[in-house]
Amino acid sequence: MIRLYELCASDPDLVFSPYCWRVRLALAHKRVPFESVPITFMDKDKIAFSGSKLVPVLTDDDTVVSESLDILAYLDRTYPQSPLGLDTETGRARVRFINELILRHITPVTFKPSLLAIFEAQPEKAKGYFRESREQRFGTTLEQFHATASGADAHKALAALEAQLKHVPYLDGEQPGATDFVVVSHLIFSWVYGFQFWKDDSAVGTWFTRLIDAYVEVAGPITRQIHSSATQYAPA
Amino acid sequence: MIRLYELCASDPDLVFSPYCWRVRLALAHKRVPFESVPITFMDKDKIAFSGSKLVPVLTDDDTVVSESLDILAYLDRTYPQSPLGLDTETGRARVRFINELILRHITPVTFKPSLLAIFEAQPEKAKGYFRESREQRFGTTLEQFHATASGADAHKALAALEAQLKHVPYLDGEQPGATDFVVVSHLIFSWVYGFQFWKDDSAVGTWFTRLIDAYVEVAGPITRQIHSSATQYAPA
């Protein structure tokens, strides 16, 4: 039986980490059942056994795997049905590189509008940790950092996805693969709080809906917590 | 015999288009000999036979292929030695998506410092066309657009490459593949004029040198035209 240790907000059903979401999506895609073990930022002792300080951690009977991309490669090797395209070294290298590009050029722009929503959704005991660690990383307060968020910038940051998805239904071509789950996970990160930077009828919108629908069909509804500010950042 | 129609400056040996460079690199990688047909911005009638308005155009006896990524896929199919990793639909889709990301998030930052060098290297009869078409695209004069160029920004834009290349010697893993040639071609674009935004001993620098050395070993020296302003943009 697979167990997935993943990050949750004060509502244990509200899973928001992109690194966890890509694993969830891959498991549903392969129709491999799993048990979720939601933990908050303050429960890291629960994954100490893995040697990793970060979720996701996946256990499959006696096997323990951490790091989301290593987990995806493990799943593709062990459960080859509905392939993710990680069976070759080149395939894995490309997805890793795409993740590095997204992390630096898209996520910083698309997560910013939802920063205060993410903060507010944390359990009280985790809020101090969240504020302190993030303010150190950003070099300013959460509120000042958030003040520079722009829905227009977030929309513009999706231009490369839109271009690709005008040619093919999925980033990986005719079928969804690791690239799709890695990239969409960065958007789900904000979307669970109601932030959507694309129009429903855009190529990105059609792709996003198709991926979410496929997931929901297998795994059931997704818990979201719509933030009051979210509509401010919707595309014009 | 393969003919490659490619873009040159007033010196016909100065090839600078990233779309042409990726094809040159792939041909050398596969050790497939080719004849270069250098054309300037003003000689587009020479590729009219292809139905494409843009170089590169590759002819292989009776076969005519345009669009750099389609040419790479054609070469990988027809000359399978030293593979580029374009033999699957997923492989091609990933490289296409990486190209879309690079085009929007890296090239605009790394080509800007060399803009005036590119302009000055064109033949007199092409300068008017170059200025007019680019000023329309940028919405301002070449000089004003160039004034916002920053070597520090160009250096920073390479962070995703640096992260990937700290893990593996090539973007595509242990061996160079299409991703390497597609991405490095965007850097060669400025480097032929002397612009280098990475340190020689960085992961990007080691990778770049390795790719250039492998090319030179097969194809001979690369014509460059070092611009007097290039050193201003070198990393600190």
XYZ file of C-alpha atoms in Angstrom:
472
model
C 0.000 0.000 0.000
C 1.283 3.439 -0.944
C 1.304 6.227 1.625
C 1.838 9.806 0.536
C 2.964 12.252 3.206
C 1.919 15.650 1.986
C 1.584 19.232 3.126
C -1.801 20.468 4.283
C -3.220 23.709 5.664
C -5.228 23.909 8.903
C -7.918 21.979 7.010
C -6.167 18.614 6.522
C -8.027 18.147 3.218
C -6.580 21.371 1.806
C -3.436 20.125 0.080
C -1.575 22.961 -1.630
C 2.117 22.118 -2.155
C 2.980 21.828 -5.874
C 5.520 19.120 -5.037
C 2.762 17.017 -3.491
C 0.181 17.786 -6.162
C 2.327 16.460 -9.012
C 2.600 13.132 -7.191
C -1.142 12.988 -6.534
C -1.845 13.666 -10.194
C 0.596 10.987 -11.334
C -0.904 8.413 -8.955
C -4.420 9.169 -10.204
C -3.207 9.095 -13.832
C -1.811 5.609 -13.258
C -4.846 4.631 -11.159
C -2.602 3.563 -8.316
C -4.526 3.876 -5.030
C -2.800 5.622 -2.129
C -3.438 6.756 1.402
C -2.786 10.432 2.102
C -1.013 11.384 5.331
C -1.508 15.132 5.573
C 0.988 17.005 7.745
C 1.368 20.711 8.426
C 4.561 22.767 8.385
C 4.909 21.958 12.121
C 4.715 18.155 11.908
C 7.996 17.419 10.227
C 8.901 14.816 12.847
C 6.363 12.593 11.101
C 8.668 12.274 8.087
C 11.948 12.058 10.041
C 12.027 8.306 9.292
C 12.586 9.118 5.616
C 15.765 11.120 6.121
C 14.107 13.979 4.218
C 13.060 17.250 5.806
C 10.560 17.990 3.069
C 7.322 16.517 1.796
C 6.333 14.768 -0.331
C 7.569 11.474 1.026
C 6.126 8.324 -0.489
C 6.270 4.870 1.044
C 5.426 1.769 -0.935
C 5.565 -1.140 1.521
C 9.265 -1.045 2.535
C 10.386 1.441 -0.093
C 10.779 5.091 0.936
C 11.202 7.780 -1.723
C 11.457 11.552 -1.296
C 11.900 14.475 -3.736
C 8.926 14.835 -6.045
C 10.770 14.161 -9.314
C 12.423 11.064 -7.876
C 8.993 9.893 -6.730
C 7.566 10.375 -10.231
C 10.474 8.402 -11.730
C 9.953 5.670 -9.130
C 6.246 5.457 -9.974
C 6.931 5.309 -13.712
C 9.414 2.474 -13.177
C 7.272 0.492 -10.750
C 3.841 1.137 -12.259
C 4.523 1.462 -15.993
C 0.852 1.784 -17.066
C -0.139 5.242 -18.408
C 3.510 6.282 -18.744
C 4.844 9.624 -17.532
C 7.746 9.651 -20.017
C 10.420 9.225 -17.344
C 11.759 5.867 -18.511
C 14.858 7.349 -20.163
C 17.647 9.488 -18.751
C 16.919 12.134 -21.397
C 13.246 12.147 -20.459
C 14.067 12.663 -16.777
C 16.661 15.363 -17.553
C 14.190 17.355 -19.669
C 11.483 17.306 -17.013
C 14.030 18.339 -14.380
C 15.161 21.239 -16.556
C 11.567 22.311 -17.267
C 10.953 22.294 -13.508
C 14.014 24.531 -12.956
C 12.748 26.956 -15.608
C 9.197 27.051 -14.203
C 10.498 27.506 -10.658
C 12.487 30.592 -11.628
C 10.401 32.208 -14.349
C 6.773 31.310 -13.665
C 6.132 30.256 -10.048
C 7.531 33.482 -8.502
C 4.976 35.456 -10.535
C 1.983 33.116 -10.208
C 2.270 32.299 -6.509
C 2.662 35.886 -5.330
C -1.017 36.935 -5.577
C -1.995 33.995 -3.355
C 0.715 34.513 -0.722
C -1.558 35.980 1.963
C -4.235 33.369 1.235
C -1.647 30.622 1.793
C -0.526 32.285 5.023
C -4.043 32.695 6.386
C -4.926 29.055 5.653
C -2.106 27.714 7.863
C -2.857 26.450 11.373
C -2.159 29.084 14.036
C 0.916 27.237 15.303
C 2.470 27.231 11.817
C 1.888 30.898 11.006
C 4.928 32.172 12.903
C 7.203 29.688 11.132
C 5.687 30.501 7.749
C 6.032 34.267 8.197
C 9.573 34.126 9.541
C 10.984 31.675 6.978
C 9.335 33.450 4.016
C 10.201 36.964 5.162
C 13.831 35.912 5.434
C 13.690 34.438 1.923
C 11.965 37.494 0.406
C 13.961 40.058 2.397
C 10.774 41.921 3.281
C 7.429 41.417 5.040
C 4.780 39.130 3.560
C 2.523 42.141 3.111
C 5.101 44.275 1.293
C 6.129 41.373 -0.908
C 2.490 40.671 -1.704
C 1.836 44.335 -2.565
C 3.831 43.886 -5.822
C 1.648 40.954 -6.977
C -0.001 41.431 -10.354
C -2.640 39.329 -12.072
C -1.536 40.761 -15.431
C 2.038 39.611 -14.807
C 0.803 36.169 -13.767
C -1.296 35.949 -16.931
C 1.691 37.005 -19.073
C 3.909 34.422 -17.383
C 1.759 31.683 -18.944
C 2.571 32.711 -22.547
C 4.965 29.800 -23.160
C 2.314 27.318 -21.950
C -0.305 28.952 -24.160
C 2.007 28.725 -27.200
C 2.749 25.057 -26.598
C -0.881 24.159 -25.898
C -2.048 25.758 -29.134
C -0.069 23.048 -30.913
C -0.783 20.006 -28.766
C -3.450 19.179 -26.155
C -0.866 18.440 -23.446
C 2.586 19.877 -22.752
C 3.923 16.368 -23.375
C 2.025 15.981 -26.669
C -1.086 13.929 -27.340
C -1.181 12.400 -23.849
C -0.455 13.969 -20.460
C 2.939 13.124 -18.983
C 5.326 14.221 -16.266
C 5.735 17.709 -17.764
C 2.001 18.335 -17.477
C 1.804 17.241 -13.852
C 4.953 19.143 -12.860
C 3.806 22.383 -14.490
C 0.121 22.284 -13.546
C 1.072 21.602 -9.923
C 2.577 25.109 -9.773
C -0.776 26.543 -10.888
C -2.858 24.372 -8.557
C -0.772 25.903 -5.744
C -2.740 29.173 -6.194
C -5.892 27.727 -7.714
C -6.901 25.901 -4.519
C -7.329 29.413 -3.054
C -9.343 30.562 -6.067
C -6.587 32.305 -8.048
C -6.896 31.675 -11.774
C -4.731 33.662 -14.180
C -6.068 32.195 -17.386
C -9.374 32.397 -19.192
C -11.481 29.246 -19.246
C -11.525 29.175 -23.056
C -7.787 29.763 -23.544
C -5.508 26.873 -24.474
C -4.169 26.908 -20.899
C -7.719 26.938 -19.515
C -8.839 23.991 -21.643
C -5.722 22.026 -20.654
C -6.102 22.868 -16.951
C -9.762 21.823 -16.884
C -8.992 18.591 -18.722
C -6.276 17.666 -16.206
C -8.408 18.531 -13.187
C -11.432 16.665 -14.567
C -9.345 13.535 -15.198
C -8.023 13.710 -11.630
C -11.436 14.291 -10.046
C -12.935 11.381 -11.982
C -10.468 9.010 -10.311
C -9.800 10.643 -6.950
C -12.917 12.637 -6.158
C -13.467 16.338 -5.510
C -10.624 18.698 -4.621
C -10.867 20.734 -1.434
C -10.390 24.446 -2.152
C -10.645 27.516 0.063
C -11.542 30.482 -2.087
C -9.911 33.681 -0.838
C -11.833 36.943 -0.927
C -9.088 38.697 -2.910
C -8.832 36.062 -5.643
C -11.148 37.678 -8.206
C -8.974 40.827 -8.240
C -6.322 38.881 -10.091
C -8.495 37.211 -12.711
C -7.563 37.959 -16.345
C -9.342 40.973 -17.881
C 24.313 16.125 -50.109
C 22.835 18.387 -47.462
C 22.592 22.140 -48.032
C 21.864 24.445 -45.121
C 20.552 27.905 -45.989
C 21.432 30.096 -43.057
C 21.539 33.713 -41.988
C 24.852 35.571 -42.188
C 26.027 39.101 -41.490
C 27.976 41.202 -44.011
C 30.806 38.701 -43.474
C 29.261 35.546 -44.976
C 31.188 33.419 -42.465
C 29.574 35.210 -39.526
C 26.543 33.024 -38.855
C 24.544 34.306 -35.889
C 20.916 33.104 -35.988
C 20.117 30.743 -33.087
C 17.732 28.825 -35.351
C 20.583 28.113 -37.763
C 23.157 27.382 -35.053
C 21.122 24.583 -33.489
C 21.011 22.828 -36.864
C 24.769 23.296 -37.435
C 25.485 21.851 -34.003
C 23.218 18.848 -34.596
C 24.832 18.136 -37.974
C 28.323 18.269 -36.446
C 27.165 16.117 -33.508
C 25.961 13.483 -35.952
C 29.024 14.015 -38.188
C 26.794 14.597 -41.185
C 28.642 16.806 -43.692
C 26.789 19.764 -45.162
C 27.297 22.717 -47.432
C 26.419 26.103 -45.976
C 24.548 28.599 -48.152
C 24.830 31.864 -46.237
C 22.195 34.471 -47.042
C 21.589 37.908 -45.549
C 18.287 39.399 -44.422
C 17.937 40.800 -47.964
C 18.373 37.553 -49.935
C 15.151 35.817 -49.016
C 14.363 35.079 -52.677
C 17.050 32.403 -52.419
C 14.792 30.318 -50.145
C 11.525 31.058 -51.946
C 11.647 27.521 -53.442
C 11.108 26.123 -49.937
C 7.806 27.886 -49.316
C 9.319 29.272 -46.095
C 10.161 32.926 -45.562
C 12.643 32.148 -42.822
C 15.989 30.385 -42.533
C 17.119 27.815 -41.725
C 16.046 25.767 -44.717
C 17.684 22.400 -45.191
C 17.715 20.408 -48.415
C 18.787 16.776 -48.479
C 18.775 15.763 -52.134
C 15.075 16.187 -53.020
C 13.831 16.707 -49.462
C 13.208 20.270 -48.285
C 12.674 20.979 -44.588
C 12.204 24.316 -42.837
C 11.617 25.327 -39.175
C 14.598 24.523 -36.987
C 12.830 22.027 -34.701
C 11.350 20.164 -37.658
C 14.825 20.041 -39.201
C 16.270 18.569 -35.992
C 13.508 15.929 -35.917
C 14.152 15.145 -39.593
C 17.875 14.710 -38.946
C 17.252 12.463 -35.939
C 14.933 10.270 -38.004
C 17.159 10.126 -41.099
C 20.577 9.995 -39.410
C 19.949 8.130 -36.148
C 23.597 8.024 -35.001
C 24.398 10.187 -31.928
C 20.700 10.648 -31.144
C 19.150 14.016 -30.296
C 16.297 12.486 -28.283
C 13.604 13.456 -30.803
C 12.489 9.950 -31.733
C 9.330 10.063 -29.587
C 6.399 12.455 -29.617
C 7.015 13.212 -25.924
C 10.669 13.967 -26.636
C 9.764 16.411 -29.404
C 7.023 18.039 -27.306
C 9.399 18.645 -24.387
C 12.061 20.254 -26.561
C 9.410 22.431 -28.210
C 8.144 23.550 -24.793
C 11.679 24.234 -23.547
C 12.234 26.367 -26.646
C 9.037 28.333 -25.895
C 10.217 28.938 -22.328
C 13.728 30.005 -23.381
C 12.345 32.300 -26.087
C 10.197 34.187 -23.595
C 12.227 34.118 -20.397
C 15.897 33.974 -21.404
C 16.535 35.176 -24.977
C 14.932 38.619 -24.484
C 17.392 39.263 -21.645
C 20.521 37.686 -23.165
C 20.223 39.064 -26.697
C 19.604 42.678 -25.697
C 23.221 43.614 -24.814
C 24.346 42.484 -28.291
C 21.555 44.226 -30.227
C 23.697 47.075 -31.600
C 26.556 44.669 -32.402
C 24.108 42.562 -34.445
C 22.839 45.688 -36.206
C 26.325 46.984 -37.047
C 27.417 43.615 -38.444
C 24.661 43.580 -41.094
C 25.421 44.552 -44.677
C 24.544 48.195 -45.419
C 21.569 47.202 -47.574
C 20.059 45.131 -44.712
C 20.442 47.757 -41.978
C 17.318 49.678 -42.940
C 15.205 46.525 -42.894
C 16.709 45.368 -39.592
C 16.145 48.737 -37.895
C 12.603 49.162 -39.151
C 11.384 45.609 -38.407
C 12.961 45.531 -34.928
C 11.868 49.020 -33.937
C 8.310 48.091 -34.847
C 8.594 44.924 -32.743
C 10.150 46.698 -29.744
C 7.977 49.807 -29.993
C 11.032 52.039 -29.623
C 14.373 52.799 -31.288
C 17.172 50.220 -31.287
C 19.265 52.589 -29.168
C 16.571 53.180 -26.543
C 15.749 49.493 -26.355
C 19.442 48.662 -26.009
C 19.886 51.250 -23.238
C 17.979 48.958 -20.842
C 20.357 46.000 -21.465
C 22.018 44.588 -18.356
C 24.796 42.051 -18.058
C 23.665 41.298 -14.498
C 20.148 40.475 -15.727
C 21.576 38.275 -18.495
C 23.727 36.462 -15.943
C 20.720 35.973 -13.651
C 18.635 34.637 -16.538
C 20.965 31.636 -16.719
C 20.152 30.414 -13.181
C 17.951 27.510 -14.340
C 20.714 26.305 -16.677
C 23.270 26.575 -13.888
C 21.034 24.545 -11.533
C 20.485 21.794 -14.103
C 24.168 21.651 -15.115
C 25.277 21.246 -11.525
C 23.504 17.882 -11.590
C 24.342 16.601 -15.066
C 27.010 17.548 -17.647
C 24.425 18.313 -20.349
C 20.888 19.686 -20.190
C 19.775 16.362 -21.672
C 21.746 14.305 -19.123
C 24.991 12.423 -19.646
C 25.112 13.111 -23.401
C 24.234 16.263 -25.323
C 20.880 16.198 -27.098
C 18.387 18.487 -28.790
C 17.791 20.499 -25.599
C 21.483 21.395 -25.411
C 21.659 22.530 -29.019
C 18.409 24.474 -28.841
C 19.386 26.311 -25.661
C 23.055 26.965 -26.418
C 22.102 28.379 -29.829
C 20.379 31.275 -28.026
C 23.657 32.033 -26.220
C 25.839 31.660 -29.343
C 23.623 34.381 -30.847
C 25.398 36.948 -28.597
C 28.650 35.075 -28.085
C 29.719 35.422 -31.744
C 29.934 39.171 -30.973
C 31.916 38.552 -27.792
C 29.090 38.706 -25.249
C 29.483 36.121 -22.502
C 27.254 36.313 -19.443
C 28.717 33.365 -17.567
C 32.040 32.715 -15.901
C 34.325 30.203 -17.595
C 34.435 28.029 -14.473
C 30.681 28.019 -13.794
C 28.604 24.973 -14.692
C 27.185 26.924 -17.650
C 30.719 27.935 -18.712
C 32.029 24.372 -18.591
C 29.040 23.131 -20.569
C 29.298 25.910 -23.145
C 33.010 25.299 -23.732
C 32.450 21.560 -24.019
C 29.758 22.038 -26.676
C 31.795 24.580 -28.663
C 34.947 22.425 -28.502
C 33.061 19.374 -29.762
C 31.663 21.428 -32.636
C 35.026 22.995 -33.564
C 36.705 19.605 -33.562
C 34.351 18.430 -36.311
C 33.532 21.618 -38.205
C 36.527 23.887 -37.695
C 36.860 27.355 -36.146
C 33.862 29.625 -35.613
C 33.927 33.121 -37.107
C 33.253 35.745 -34.458
C 33.284 39.538 -34.564
C 34.037 40.839 -31.095
C 32.214 44.081 -30.390
C 33.957 46.843 -28.453
C 31.138 47.028 -25.871
C 31.081 43.297 -25.083
C 33.340 43.341 -22.002
C 30.981 45.797 -20.255
C 28.460 42.993 -19.889
C 30.787 40.270 -18.575
C 29.842 38.801 -15.174
C 31.503 40.525 -12.188
